[in-house]
Short mmCIF file of C-alpha atoms in Angstrom, two decimals:
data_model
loop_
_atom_site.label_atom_id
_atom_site.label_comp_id
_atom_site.label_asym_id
_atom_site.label_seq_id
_atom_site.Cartn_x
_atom_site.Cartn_y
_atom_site.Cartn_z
CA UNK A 313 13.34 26.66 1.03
CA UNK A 314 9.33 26.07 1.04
CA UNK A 315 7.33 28.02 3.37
CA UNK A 316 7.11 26.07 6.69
CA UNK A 317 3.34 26.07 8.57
CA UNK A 318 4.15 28.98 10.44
CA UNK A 319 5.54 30.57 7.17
CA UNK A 320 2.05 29.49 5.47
CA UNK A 321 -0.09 30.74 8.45
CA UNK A 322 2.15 34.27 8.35
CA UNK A 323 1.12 34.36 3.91
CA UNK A 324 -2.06 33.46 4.87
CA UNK A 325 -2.89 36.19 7.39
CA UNK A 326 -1.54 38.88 4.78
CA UNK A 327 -4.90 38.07 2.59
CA UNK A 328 -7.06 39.44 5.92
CA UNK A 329 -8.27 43.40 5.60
CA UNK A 330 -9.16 45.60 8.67
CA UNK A 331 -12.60 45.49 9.97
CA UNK A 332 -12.89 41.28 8.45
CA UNK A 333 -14.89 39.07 9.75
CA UNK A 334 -13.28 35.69 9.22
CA UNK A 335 -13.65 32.13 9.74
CA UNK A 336 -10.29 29.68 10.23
CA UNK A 337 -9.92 25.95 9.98
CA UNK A 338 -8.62 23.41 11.84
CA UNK A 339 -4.75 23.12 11.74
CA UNK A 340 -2.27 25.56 9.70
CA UNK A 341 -5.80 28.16 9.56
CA UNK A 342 -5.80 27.95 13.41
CA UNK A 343 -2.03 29.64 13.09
CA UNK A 344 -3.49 32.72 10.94
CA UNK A 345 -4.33 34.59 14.35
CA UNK A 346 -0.77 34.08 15.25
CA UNK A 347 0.07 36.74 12.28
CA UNK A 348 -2.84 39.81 11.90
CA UNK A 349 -0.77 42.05 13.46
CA UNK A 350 -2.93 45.35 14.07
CA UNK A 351 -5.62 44.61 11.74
CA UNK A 352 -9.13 44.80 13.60
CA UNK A 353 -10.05 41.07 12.80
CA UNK A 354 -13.37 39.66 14.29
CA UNK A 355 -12.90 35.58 14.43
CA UNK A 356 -15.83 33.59 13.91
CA UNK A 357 -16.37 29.84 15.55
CA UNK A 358 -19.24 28.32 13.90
CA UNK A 359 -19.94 26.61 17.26
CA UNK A 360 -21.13 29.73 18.12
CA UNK A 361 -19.13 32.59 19.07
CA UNK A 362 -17.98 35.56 17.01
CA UNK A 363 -15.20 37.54 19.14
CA UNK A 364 -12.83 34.20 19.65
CA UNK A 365 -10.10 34.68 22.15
CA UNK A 366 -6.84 33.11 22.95
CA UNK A 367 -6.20 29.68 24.67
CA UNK A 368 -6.36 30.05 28.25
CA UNK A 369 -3.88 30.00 30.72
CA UNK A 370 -3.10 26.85 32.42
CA UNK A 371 -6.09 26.42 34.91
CA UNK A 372 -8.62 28.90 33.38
CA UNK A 373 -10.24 26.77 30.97
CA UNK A 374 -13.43 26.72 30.79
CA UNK A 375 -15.75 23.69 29.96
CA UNK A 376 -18.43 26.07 28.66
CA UNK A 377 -16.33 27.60 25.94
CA UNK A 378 -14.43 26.11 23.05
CA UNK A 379 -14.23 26.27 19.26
CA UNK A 380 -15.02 24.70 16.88
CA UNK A 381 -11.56 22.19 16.89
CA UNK A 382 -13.13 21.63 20.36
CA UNK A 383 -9.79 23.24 22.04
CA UNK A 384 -10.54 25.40 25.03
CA UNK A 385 -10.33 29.52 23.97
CA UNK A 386 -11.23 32.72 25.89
CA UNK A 387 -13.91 35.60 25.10
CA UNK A 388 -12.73 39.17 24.40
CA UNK A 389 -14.92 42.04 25.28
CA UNK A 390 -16.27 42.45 21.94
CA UNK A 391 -17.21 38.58 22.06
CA UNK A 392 -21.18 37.51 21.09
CA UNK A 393 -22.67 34.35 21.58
CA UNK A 394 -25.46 32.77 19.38
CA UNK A 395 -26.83 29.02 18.43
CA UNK A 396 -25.67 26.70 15.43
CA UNK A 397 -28.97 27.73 13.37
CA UNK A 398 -27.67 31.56 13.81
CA UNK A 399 -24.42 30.56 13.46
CA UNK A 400 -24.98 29.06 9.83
CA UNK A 401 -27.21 31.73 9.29
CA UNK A 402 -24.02 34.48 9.08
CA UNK A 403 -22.00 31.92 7.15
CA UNK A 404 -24.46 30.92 4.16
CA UNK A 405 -26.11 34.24 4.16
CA UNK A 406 -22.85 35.84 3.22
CA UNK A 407 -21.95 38.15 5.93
CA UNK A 408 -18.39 36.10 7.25
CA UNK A 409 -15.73 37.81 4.38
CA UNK A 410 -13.80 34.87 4.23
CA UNK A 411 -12.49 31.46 5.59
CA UNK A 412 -9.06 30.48 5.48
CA UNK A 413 -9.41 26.39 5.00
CA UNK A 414 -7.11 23.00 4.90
CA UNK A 415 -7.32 20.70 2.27
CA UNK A 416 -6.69 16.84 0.60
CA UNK A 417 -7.16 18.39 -2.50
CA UNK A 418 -7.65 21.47 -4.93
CA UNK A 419 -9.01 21.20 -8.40
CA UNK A 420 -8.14 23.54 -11.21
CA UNK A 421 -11.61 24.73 -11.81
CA UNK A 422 -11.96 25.66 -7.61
CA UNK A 423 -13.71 22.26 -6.70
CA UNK A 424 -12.18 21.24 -2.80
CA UNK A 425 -12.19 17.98 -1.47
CA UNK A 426 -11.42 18.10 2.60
CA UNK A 427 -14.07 16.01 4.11
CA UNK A 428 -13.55 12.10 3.79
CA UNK A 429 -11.51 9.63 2.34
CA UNK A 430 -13.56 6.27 1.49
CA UNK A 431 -13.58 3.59 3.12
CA UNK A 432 -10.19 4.86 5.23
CA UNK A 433 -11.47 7.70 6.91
CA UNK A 434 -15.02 8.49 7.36
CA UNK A 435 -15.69 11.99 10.14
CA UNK A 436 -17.70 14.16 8.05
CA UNK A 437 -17.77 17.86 6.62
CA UNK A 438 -18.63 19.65 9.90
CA UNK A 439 -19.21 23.18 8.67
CA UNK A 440 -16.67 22.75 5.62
CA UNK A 441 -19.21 22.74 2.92
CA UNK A 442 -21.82 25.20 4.76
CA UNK A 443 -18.85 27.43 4.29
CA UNK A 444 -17.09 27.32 1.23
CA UNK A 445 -20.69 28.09 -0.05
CA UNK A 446 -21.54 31.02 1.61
CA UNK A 447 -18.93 32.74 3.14
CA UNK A 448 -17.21 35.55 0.70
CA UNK A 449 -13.57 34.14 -0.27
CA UNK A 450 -12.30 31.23 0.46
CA UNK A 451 -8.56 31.10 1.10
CA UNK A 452 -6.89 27.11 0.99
CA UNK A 453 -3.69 26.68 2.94
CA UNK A 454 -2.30 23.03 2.41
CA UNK A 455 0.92 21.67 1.80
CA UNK A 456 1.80 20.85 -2.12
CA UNK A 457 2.16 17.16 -2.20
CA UNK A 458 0.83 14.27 0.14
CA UNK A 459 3.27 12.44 2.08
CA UNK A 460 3.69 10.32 -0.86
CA UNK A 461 4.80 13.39 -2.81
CA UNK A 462 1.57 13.41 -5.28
CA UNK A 463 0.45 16.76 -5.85
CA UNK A 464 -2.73 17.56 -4.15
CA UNK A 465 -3.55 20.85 -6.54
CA UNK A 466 -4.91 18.72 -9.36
CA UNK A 467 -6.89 18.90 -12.55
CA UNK A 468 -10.06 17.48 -11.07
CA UNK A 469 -10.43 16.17 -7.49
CA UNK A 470 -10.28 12.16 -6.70
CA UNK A 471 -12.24 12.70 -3.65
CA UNK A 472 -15.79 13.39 -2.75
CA UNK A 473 -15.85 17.13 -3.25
CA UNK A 474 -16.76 19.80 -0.13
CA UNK A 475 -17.32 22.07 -2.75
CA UNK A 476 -17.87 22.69 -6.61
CA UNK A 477 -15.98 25.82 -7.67
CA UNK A 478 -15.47 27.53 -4.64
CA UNK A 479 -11.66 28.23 -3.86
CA UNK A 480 -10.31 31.98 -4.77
CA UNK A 481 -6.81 31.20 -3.68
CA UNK A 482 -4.57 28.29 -2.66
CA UNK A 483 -1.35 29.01 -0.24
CA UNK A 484 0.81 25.92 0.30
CA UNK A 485 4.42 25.78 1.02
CA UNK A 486 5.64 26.49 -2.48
CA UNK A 487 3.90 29.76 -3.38
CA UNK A 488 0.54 31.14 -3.84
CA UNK A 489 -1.92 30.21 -6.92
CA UNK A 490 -5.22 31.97 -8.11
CA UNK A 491 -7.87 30.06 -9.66
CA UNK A 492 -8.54 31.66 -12.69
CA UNK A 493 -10.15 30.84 -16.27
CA UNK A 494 -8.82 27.52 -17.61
CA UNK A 495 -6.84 26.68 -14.57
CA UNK A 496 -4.72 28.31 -11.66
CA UNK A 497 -2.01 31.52 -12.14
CA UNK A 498 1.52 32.04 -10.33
CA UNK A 499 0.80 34.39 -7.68
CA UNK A 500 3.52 34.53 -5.96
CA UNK A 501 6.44 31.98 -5.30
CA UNK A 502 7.85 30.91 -1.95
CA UNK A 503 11.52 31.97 -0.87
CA UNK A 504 13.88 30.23 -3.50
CA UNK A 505 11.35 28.22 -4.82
CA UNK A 506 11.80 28.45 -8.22
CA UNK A 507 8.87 28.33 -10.73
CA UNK A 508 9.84 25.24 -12.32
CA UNK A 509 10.27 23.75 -8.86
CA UNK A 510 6.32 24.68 -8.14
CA UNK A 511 4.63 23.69 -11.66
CA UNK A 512 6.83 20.49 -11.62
CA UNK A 513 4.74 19.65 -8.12
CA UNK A 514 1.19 20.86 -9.76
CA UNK A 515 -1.00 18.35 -11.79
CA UNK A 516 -3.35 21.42 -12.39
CA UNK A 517 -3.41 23.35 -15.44
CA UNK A 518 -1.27 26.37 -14.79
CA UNK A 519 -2.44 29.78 -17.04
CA UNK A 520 -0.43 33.30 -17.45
CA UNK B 591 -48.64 22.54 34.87
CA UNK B 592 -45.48 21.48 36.39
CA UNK B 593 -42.88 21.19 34.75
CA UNK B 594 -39.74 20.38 36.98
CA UNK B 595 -38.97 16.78 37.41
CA UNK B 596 -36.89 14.95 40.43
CA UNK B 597 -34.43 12.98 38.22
CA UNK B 598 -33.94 12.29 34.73
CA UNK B 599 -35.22 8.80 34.52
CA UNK B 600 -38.61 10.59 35.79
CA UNK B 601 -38.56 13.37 33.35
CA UNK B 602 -38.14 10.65 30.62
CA UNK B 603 -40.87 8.28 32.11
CA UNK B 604 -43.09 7.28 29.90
CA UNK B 605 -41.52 9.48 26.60
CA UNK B 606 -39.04 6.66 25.49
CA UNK B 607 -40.11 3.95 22.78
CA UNK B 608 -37.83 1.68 20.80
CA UNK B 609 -37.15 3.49 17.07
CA UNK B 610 -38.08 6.74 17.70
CA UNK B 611 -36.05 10.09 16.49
CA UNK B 612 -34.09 12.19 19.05
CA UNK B 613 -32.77 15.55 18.95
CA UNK B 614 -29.90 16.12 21.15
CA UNK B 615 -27.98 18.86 21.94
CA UNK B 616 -24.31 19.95 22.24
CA UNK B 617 -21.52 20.25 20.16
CA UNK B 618 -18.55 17.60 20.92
CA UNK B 619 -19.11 17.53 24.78
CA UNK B 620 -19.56 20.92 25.11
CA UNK B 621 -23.41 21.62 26.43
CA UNK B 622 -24.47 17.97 25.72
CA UNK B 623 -27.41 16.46 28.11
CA UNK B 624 -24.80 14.03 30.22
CA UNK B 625 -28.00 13.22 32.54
CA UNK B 626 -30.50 12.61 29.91
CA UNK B 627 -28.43 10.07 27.89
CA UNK B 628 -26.78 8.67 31.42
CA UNK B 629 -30.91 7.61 31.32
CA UNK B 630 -31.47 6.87 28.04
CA UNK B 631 -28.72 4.21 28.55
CA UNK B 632 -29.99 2.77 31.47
CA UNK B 633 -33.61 2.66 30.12
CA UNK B 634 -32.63 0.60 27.76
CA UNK B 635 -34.24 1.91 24.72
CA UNK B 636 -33.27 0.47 21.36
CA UNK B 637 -33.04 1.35 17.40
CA UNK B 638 -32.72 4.93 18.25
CA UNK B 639 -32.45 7.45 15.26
CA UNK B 640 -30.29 10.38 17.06
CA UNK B 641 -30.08 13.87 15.48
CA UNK B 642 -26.79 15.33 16.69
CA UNK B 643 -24.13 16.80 15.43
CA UNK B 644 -21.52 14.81 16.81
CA UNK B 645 -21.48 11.32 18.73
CA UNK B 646 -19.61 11.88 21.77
CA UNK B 647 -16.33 10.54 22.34
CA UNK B 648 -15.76 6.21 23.31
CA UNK B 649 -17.14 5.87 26.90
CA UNK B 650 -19.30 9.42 27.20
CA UNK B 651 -21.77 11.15 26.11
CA UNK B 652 -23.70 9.59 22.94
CA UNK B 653 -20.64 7.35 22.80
CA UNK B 654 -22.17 5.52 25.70
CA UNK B 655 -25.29 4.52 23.51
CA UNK B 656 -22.89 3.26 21.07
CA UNK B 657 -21.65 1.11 23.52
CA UNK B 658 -24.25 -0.48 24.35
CA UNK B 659 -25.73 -0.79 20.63
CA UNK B 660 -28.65 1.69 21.28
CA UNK B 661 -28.15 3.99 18.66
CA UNK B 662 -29.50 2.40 14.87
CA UNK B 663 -28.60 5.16 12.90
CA UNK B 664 -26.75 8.95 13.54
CA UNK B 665 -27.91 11.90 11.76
CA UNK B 666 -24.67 14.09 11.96
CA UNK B 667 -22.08 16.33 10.51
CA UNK B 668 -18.98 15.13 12.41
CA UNK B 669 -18.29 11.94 14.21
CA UNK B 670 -14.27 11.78 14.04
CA UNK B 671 -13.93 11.30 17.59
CA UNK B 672 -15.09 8.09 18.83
CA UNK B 673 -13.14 4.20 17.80
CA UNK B 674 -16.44 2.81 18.63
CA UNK B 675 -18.64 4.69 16.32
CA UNK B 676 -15.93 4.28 13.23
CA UNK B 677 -16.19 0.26 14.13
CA UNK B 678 -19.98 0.06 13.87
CA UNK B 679 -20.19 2.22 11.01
CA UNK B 680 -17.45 0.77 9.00
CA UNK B 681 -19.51 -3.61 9.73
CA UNK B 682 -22.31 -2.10 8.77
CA UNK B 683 -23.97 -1.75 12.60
CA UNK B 684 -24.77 1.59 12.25
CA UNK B 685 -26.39 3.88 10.00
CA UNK B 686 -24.91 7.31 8.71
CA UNK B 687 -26.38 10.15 7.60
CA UNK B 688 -24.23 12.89 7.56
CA UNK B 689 -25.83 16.26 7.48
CA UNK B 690 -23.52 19.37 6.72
CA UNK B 691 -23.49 21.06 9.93
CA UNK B 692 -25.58 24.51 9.33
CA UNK B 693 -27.81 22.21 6.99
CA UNK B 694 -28.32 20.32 10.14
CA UNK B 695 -28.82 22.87 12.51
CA UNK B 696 -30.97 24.47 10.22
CA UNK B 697 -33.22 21.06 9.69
CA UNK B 698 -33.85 21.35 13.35
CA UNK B 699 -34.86 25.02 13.64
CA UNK B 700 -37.10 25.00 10.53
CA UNK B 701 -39.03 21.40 12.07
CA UNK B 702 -39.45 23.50 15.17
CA UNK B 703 -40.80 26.21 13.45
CA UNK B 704 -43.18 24.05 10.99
CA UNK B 705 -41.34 24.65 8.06
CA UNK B 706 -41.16 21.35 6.05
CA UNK B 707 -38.26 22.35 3.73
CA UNK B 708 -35.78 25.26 2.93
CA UNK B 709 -33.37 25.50 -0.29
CA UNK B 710 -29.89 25.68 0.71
CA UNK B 711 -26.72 25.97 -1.78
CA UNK B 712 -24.84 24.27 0.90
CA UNK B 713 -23.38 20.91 -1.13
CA UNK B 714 -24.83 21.75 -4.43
CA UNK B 715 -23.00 19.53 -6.63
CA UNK B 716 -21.70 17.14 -3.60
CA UNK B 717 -22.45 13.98 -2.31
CA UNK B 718 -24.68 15.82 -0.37
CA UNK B 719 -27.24 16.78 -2.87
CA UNK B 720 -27.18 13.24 -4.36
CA UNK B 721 -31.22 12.30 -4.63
CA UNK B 722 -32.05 15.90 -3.12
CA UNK B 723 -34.42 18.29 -5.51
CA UNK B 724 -32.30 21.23 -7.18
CA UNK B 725 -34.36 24.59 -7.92
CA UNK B 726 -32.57 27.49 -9.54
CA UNK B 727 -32.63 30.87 -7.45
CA UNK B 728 -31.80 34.20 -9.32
CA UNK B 729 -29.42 31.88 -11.72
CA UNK B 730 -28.19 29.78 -8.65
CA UNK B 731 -28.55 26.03 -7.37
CA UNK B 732 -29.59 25.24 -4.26
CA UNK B 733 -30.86 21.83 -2.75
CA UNK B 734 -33.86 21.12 -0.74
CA UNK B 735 -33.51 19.95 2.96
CA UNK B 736 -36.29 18.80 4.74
CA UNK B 737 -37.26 19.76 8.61
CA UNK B 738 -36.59 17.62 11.33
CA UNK B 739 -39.64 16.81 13.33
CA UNK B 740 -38.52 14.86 16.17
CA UNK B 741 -40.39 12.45 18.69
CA UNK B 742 -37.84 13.68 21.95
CA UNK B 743 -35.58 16.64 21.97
CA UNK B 744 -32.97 16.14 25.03
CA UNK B 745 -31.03 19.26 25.57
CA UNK B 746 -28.76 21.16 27.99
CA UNK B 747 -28.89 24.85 29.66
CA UNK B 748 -27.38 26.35 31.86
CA UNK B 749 -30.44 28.00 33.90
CA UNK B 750 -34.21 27.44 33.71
CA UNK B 751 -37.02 29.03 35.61
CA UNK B 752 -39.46 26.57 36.72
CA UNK B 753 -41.53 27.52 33.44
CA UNK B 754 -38.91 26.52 31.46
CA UNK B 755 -37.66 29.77 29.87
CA UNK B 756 -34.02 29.71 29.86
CA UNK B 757 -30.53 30.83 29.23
CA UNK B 758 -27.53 29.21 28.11
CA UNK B 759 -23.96 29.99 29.16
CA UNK B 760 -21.23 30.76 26.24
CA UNK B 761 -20.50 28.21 23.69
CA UNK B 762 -22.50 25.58 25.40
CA UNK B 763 -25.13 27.37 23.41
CA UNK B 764 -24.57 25.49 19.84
CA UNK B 765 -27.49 23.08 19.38
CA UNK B 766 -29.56 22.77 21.85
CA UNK B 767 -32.05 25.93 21.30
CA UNK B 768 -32.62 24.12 17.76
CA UNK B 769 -32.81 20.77 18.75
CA UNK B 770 -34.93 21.85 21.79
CA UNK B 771 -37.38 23.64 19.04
CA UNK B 772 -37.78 20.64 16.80
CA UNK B 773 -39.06 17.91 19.02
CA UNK B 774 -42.65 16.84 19.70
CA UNK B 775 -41.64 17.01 23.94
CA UNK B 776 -38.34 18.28 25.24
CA UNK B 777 -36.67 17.46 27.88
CA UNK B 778 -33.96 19.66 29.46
CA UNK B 779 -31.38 19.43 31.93
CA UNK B 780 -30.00 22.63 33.50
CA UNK B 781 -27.17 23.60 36.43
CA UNK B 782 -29.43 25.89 38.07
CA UNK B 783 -33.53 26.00 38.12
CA UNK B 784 -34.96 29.66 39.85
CA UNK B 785 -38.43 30.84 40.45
CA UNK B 786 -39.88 32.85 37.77
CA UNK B 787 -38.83 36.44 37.69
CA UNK B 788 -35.46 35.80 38.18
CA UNK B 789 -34.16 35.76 34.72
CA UNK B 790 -34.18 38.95 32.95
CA UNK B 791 -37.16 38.81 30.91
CA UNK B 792 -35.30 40.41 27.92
CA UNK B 793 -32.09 38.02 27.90
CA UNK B 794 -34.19 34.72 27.65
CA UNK B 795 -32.41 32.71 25.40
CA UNK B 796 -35.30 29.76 24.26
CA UNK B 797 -38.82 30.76 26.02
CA UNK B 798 -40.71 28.31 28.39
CA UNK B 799 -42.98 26.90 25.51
CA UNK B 800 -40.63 24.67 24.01
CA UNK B 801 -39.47 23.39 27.03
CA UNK B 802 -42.01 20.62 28.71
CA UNK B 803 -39.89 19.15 30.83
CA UNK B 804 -36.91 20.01 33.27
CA UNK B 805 -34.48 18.23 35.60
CA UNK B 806 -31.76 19.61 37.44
CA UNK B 807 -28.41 18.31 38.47
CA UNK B 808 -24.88 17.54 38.66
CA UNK B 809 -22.60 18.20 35.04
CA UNK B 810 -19.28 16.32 34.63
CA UNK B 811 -18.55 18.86 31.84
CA UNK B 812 -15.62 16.85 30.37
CA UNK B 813 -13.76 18.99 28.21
CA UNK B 814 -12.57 16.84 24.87
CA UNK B 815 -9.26 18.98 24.21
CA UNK B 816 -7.54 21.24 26.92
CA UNK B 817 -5.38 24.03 24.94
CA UNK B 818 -3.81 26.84 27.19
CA UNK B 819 -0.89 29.36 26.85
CA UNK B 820 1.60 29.82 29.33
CA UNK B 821 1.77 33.11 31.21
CA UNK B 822 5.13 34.20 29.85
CA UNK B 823 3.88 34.21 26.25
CA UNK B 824 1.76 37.08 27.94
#
């Protein structure tokens, strides 16, 4: 069986270290809080808040305080507040250790396309490409294929590109792939997923 | 010089002119100047260039100079919220430039701090950079991105002594210090204005001098997506 989101989220939050300051994306990332067990993780919203919370309960939310999917969260006591300039500031200057990001598509050589689709769906990078430039690792957690069943970890990206060369590591629900030299390496394989099963959904160049 | 106004549509008198650039403030609704664009609207003021990082949603916030065809062109990182916006853009009504959002935020700051242009690696080898200068740093691209110098900043806080220095409250933060820095006049709107000496000298978030212009008064503070957990996941 592939790895379901919360499955994906769970393999996702095992690439975190004690003491990180991290960054998550909108959708499966959001889940990777769900799963850093005791690990000392600081979340960063580039919206403006390092110290990010949980949702609130029902009839504490707050107006003043969201992230940056725009959902309502809470502050812990360690929480700090800043402006977008300062925000970007930790991001591109380095100082965020990684961001665990979605994806339309995953080259071979690290380029990442997650920002528009044109002429179908035009919204814009938001902090996508501020981030895959300057934060420390970046981490990709997508599902394999499209709905369509087309692999989305491909030899060179069809879409405009987020980023050139900047994944470390892809997650999806078949397994985990590096991106090494001259194309992507078998990490690790989700529960009876066989390898054949994975490189028969990959269009990317995979290495030993 | 006084610097507290009696309404928004007074705090703007005399500021607005068809074309020019404003900086707003706010990220999605969150700390967005609901008063100062409720007058902007009604002023009537057209071919607007707005510097924001988002466009509201259909109905409020920017989204209400959309509907009434205000807005020429959106300088933005994000605008995946709004029907409206996605029509105009996609007939050609509107103009898009999208901005990556700390290249953005960082476009503001450096205008309001009289820095012309910064290198950034942010969308080296993107769309992005398409046009832009590339100088090599220690080895590295990067891509220059030029200050915004705006003719109006409109922002949000929460409180404001009468001298304008201010503070902001959470993550209603975002842009408006920024987009407050890089306009020629700015106009904010605040929850609470108190006599100097109130705020804590030391916790002043933006100080009085880029602020020329204040109005107080009631915030809808719509919130664009309500998440919450229930109590027995506690």
């Amino acid at each position: 069986m592939p790895w379901d989101r919360n499955q994906m989220a769970a393999r996702a939050a095992e690439e975190l270290e004690d003491g990180m300051y991290v960054n998550l994306g909108i959708g499966i990332p959001t889940l990777v809080a769900n799963y850093v067990g005791d690990k000392e993780i600081t979340l960063q919203s580039e919206n403006g808040m390092l110290g990010m919370g949980p949702f609130p309960y029902e009839g504490e939310e707050d107006p003043d305080l969201i992230n940056a999917g725009k959902q309502t969260i809470t502050e812990l006591p360690k929480t700090a507040y800043f402006d977008s300039a300062m925000s970007f500031g930790m991001i591109r200057g380095g100082k965020i250790a990684a961001a665990i990001l979605g994806a339309m598509e995953v080259a071979e050589n690290g380029d990442l396309a997650n920002w528009m689709i044109p002429g179908k769906l035009v919204k814009g990078m938001g902090g996508a490409m501020d981030l895959v430039a300057g934060v420390g690792r970046v981490v990709v957690v997508m599902d394999h294929t499209n709905k369509h069943g087309e692999s989305k970890v491909l030899k060179a990206c069809t879409l405009p590109l987020t980023g050139t060369g900047v994944v470390d590591r892809i997650i999806t629900n078949l397994g985990v792939l590096d991106v090494v030299e001259g194309g992507l390496k078998i990490v690790e394989l989700a529960d009876g997923v066989t390898e054949d099963e994975l490189r028969a959904a990959t269009e990317a160049t995979i290495v030993n | 010089m006084k610097k507290v106004y009696g309404s928004a549509a007074e705090a703007l008198d005399g500021l607005l002119e068809d074309k020019m650039l404003i900086a707003a403030g706010g990220f999605g609704l969150c700390g967005i100047p609901e008063l100062l664009i409720d007058a902007i609207v009604e002023s009537g003021v057209k071919d607007l260039t707005i510097a924001s990082n988002n466009c509201g949603v259909d109905g409020f916030g920017l989204g209400k100079l959309l509907d009434t065809k205000q807005i020429k062109k959106m300088m933005s990182s994000y605008v995946g919220e709004n029907a409206e916006f996605m029509r105009q853009y996609l007939s050609g009504e509107l103009e898009l430039e999208f901005n990556p959002q700390g290249t953005l935020a960082e476009r503001m700051r450096a205008g309001g701090c009289g820095i012309p242009g910064f290198y950034t690696k942010t969308g080296v080898g993107t769309q992005i950079a398409e046009g832009k200068e590339v100088k090599q740093f220690g080895g590295e691209d990067y891509i220059l991105e030029e200050g915004i110098f705006a003719d109006l900043s409109i922002v949000k806080a929460w409180k404001a002594d009468t001298t304008g220095n201010c503070v902001f409250r959470k993550t209603a933060r975002n842009f408006n210090p920024p987009a407050a820095m890089c306009g020629k006049i700015c106009v904010m709107e605040v929850e609470e204005i108190v006599e100097p000496g109130e705020l804590d000298p030391d916790h002043i978030h933006l100080p009085g001098i880029f602020v020329h212009r204040i109005i107080k008064g009631e915030h809808e503070k719509r919130i664009e997506k309500v998440t919450t957990r229930s109590r027995e996941e506690a």
